[in-house]
mmCIF file of C-alpha atoms in Angstrom:
data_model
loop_
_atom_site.group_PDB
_atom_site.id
_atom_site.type_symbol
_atom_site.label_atom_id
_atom_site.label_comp_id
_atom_site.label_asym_id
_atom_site.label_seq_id
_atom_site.Cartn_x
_atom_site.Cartn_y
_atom_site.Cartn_z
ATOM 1 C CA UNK A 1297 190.228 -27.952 4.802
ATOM 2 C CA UNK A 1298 193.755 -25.947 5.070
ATOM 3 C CA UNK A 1299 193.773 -22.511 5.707
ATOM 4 C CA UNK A 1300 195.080 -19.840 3.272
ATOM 5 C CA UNK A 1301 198.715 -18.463 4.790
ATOM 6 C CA UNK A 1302 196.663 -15.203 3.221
ATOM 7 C CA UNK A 1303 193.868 -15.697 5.393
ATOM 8 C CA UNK A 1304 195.445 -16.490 8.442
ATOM 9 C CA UNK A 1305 196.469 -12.223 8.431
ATOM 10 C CA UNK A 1306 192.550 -11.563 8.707
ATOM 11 C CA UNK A 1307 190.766 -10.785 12.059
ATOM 12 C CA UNK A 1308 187.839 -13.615 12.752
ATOM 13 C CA UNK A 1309 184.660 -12.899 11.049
ATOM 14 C CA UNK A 1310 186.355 -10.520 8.482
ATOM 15 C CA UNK A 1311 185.482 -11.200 4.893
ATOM 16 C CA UNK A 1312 188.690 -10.864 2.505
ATOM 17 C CA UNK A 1313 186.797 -8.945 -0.607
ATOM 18 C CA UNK A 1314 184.050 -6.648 0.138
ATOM 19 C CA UNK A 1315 181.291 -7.571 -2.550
ATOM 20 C CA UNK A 1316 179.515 -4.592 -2.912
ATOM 21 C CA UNK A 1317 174.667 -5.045 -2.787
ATOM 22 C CA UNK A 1318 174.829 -4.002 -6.891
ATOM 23 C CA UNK A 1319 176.750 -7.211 -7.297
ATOM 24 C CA UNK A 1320 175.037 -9.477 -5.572
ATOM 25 C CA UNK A 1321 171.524 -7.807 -7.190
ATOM 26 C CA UNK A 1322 173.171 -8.219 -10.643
ATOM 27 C CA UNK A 1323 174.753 -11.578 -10.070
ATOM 28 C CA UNK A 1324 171.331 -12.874 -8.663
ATOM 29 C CA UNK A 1325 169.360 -11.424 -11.607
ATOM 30 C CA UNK A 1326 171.947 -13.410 -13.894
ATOM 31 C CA UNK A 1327 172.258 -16.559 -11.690
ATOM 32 C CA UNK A 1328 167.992 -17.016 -11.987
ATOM 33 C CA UNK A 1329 168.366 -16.889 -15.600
ATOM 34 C CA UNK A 1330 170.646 -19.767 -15.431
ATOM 35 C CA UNK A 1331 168.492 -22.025 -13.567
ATOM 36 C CA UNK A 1332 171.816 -23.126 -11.712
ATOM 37 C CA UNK A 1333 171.945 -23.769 -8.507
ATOM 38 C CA UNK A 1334 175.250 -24.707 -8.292
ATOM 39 C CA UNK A 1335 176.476 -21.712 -9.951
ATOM 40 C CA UNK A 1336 178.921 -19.476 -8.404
ATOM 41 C CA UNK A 1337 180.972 -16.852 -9.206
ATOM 42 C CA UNK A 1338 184.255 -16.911 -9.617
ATOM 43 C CA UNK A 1339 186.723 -14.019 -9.567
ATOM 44 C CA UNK A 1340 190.409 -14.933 -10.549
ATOM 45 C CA UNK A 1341 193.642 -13.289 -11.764
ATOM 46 C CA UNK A 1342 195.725 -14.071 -14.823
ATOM 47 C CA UNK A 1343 198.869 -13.064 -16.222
ATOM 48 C CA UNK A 1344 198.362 -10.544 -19.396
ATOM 49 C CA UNK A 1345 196.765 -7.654 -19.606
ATOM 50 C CA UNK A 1346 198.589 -4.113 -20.765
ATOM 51 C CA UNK A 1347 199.819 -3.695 -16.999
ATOM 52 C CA UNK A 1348 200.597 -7.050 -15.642
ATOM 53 C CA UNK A 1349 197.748 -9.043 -14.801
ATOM 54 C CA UNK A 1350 194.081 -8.707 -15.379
ATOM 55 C CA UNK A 1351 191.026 -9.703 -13.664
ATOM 56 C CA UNK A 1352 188.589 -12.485 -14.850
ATOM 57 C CA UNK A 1353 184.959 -13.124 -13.920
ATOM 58 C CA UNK A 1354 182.853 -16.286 -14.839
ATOM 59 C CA UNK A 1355 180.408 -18.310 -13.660
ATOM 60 C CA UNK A 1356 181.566 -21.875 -12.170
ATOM 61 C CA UNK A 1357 180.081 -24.860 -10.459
ATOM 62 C CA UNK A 1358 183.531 -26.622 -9.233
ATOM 63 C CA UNK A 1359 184.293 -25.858 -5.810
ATOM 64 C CA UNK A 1360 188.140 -26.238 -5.504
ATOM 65 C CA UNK A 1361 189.947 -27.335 -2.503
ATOM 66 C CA UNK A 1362 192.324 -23.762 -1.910
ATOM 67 C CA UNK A 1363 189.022 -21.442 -2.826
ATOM 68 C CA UNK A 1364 187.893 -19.014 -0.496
ATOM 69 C CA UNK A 1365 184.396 -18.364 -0.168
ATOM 70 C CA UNK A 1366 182.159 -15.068 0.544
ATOM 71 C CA UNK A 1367 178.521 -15.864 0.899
ATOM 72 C CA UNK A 1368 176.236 -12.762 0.760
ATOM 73 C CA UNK A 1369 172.535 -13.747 0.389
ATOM 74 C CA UNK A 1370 171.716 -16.271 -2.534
ATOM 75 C CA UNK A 1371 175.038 -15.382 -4.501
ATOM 76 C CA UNK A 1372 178.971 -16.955 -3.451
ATOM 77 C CA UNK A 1373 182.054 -15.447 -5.118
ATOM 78 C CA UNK A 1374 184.632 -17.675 -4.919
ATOM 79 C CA UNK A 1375 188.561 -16.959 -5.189
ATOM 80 C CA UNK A 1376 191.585 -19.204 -5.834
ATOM 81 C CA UNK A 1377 194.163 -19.009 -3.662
ATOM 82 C CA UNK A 1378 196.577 -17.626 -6.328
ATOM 83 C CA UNK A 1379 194.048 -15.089 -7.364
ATOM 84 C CA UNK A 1380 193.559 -13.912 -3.548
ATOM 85 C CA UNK A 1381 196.916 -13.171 -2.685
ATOM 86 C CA UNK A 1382 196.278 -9.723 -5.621
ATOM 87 C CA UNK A 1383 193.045 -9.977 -4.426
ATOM 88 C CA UNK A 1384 192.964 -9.657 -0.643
ATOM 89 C CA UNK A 1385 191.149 -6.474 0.249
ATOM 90 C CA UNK A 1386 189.705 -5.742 -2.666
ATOM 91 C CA UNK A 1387 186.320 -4.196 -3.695
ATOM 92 C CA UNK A 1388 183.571 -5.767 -5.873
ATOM 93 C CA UNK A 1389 181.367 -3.727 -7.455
ATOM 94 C CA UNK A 1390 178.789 -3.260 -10.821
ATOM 95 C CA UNK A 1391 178.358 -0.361 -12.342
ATOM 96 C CA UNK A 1392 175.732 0.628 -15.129
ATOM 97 C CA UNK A 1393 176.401 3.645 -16.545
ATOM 98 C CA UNK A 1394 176.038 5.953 -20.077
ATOM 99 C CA UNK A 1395 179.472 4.023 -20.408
ATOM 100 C CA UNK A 1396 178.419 0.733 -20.205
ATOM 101 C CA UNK A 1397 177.665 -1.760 -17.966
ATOM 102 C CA UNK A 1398 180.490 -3.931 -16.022
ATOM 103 C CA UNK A 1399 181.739 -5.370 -12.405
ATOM 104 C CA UNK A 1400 184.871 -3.290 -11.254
ATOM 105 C CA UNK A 1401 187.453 -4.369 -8.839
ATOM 106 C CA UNK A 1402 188.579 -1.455 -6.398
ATOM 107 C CA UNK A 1403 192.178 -3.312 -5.760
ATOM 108 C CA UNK A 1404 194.003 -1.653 -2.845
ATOM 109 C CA UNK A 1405 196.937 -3.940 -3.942
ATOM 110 C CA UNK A 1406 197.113 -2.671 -7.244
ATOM 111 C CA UNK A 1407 200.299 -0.116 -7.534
ATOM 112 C CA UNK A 1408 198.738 0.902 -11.179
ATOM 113 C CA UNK A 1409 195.716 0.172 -13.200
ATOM 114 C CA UNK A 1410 195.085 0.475 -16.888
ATOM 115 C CA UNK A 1411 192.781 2.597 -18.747
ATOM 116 C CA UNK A 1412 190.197 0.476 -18.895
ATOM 117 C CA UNK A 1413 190.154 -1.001 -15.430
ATOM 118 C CA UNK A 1414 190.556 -4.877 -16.363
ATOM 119 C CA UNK A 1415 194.327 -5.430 -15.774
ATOM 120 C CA UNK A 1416 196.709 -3.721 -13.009
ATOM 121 C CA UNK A 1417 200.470 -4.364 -11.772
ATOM 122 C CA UNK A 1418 201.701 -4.981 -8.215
#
């Protein structure tokens, strides 16, 4: 499989999101409900969103040839090659708070963010 022109930047062994242990608890819990083994997540960007872009999460069994994958104990995020060059760097985390509960993407990329966190601008 071709390598990513974005991953060729990273040092060996270096993961390019940092997927943070509340995710991979809360995406576990939600991947046992499924009963899916193939099940994956799957981060990816769009166009939209009050500042630009905004960030979409679902759960996906196709494994495409440009995604990059980040194994961390029985979960795998998975990220387009599109999605990664906004992506590269980033945080995942979940939070569950008096707010609500919801992953949020700590984007070191993003040169602003909207209120509610979902969509950002480069």
């Amino acid at each position: 499989m071709p390598v990513s022109p974005v991953l060729s930047v990273l040092p060996e062994g270096t993961d390019p999101l940092v997927v943070s242990e509340a995710v991979i608890a809360k995406v576990g819990e939600m991947l046992a409900e499924e009963n899916d083994p193939n099940l994956q997540l799957r981060i990816f960007v769009t166009g939209g969103g009050c500042s630009g872009f905004q960030y979409g999460f679902a759960f996906d069994d196709e494994k495409k040839e440009d995604d990059v994958r980040v194994q961390k104990g029985p979960v795998t995020v998975v990220v387009d090659a599109m999605s990664l060059q906004y992506l590269m760097g980033a945080e995942i985390d979940y939070e569950d708070k008096l707010e609500g509960a919801r992953f949020v993407i700590r984007n070191p990329n993003a040169s602003s963010t909207c209120g509610c966190g979902s969509s950002f601008s480069v």
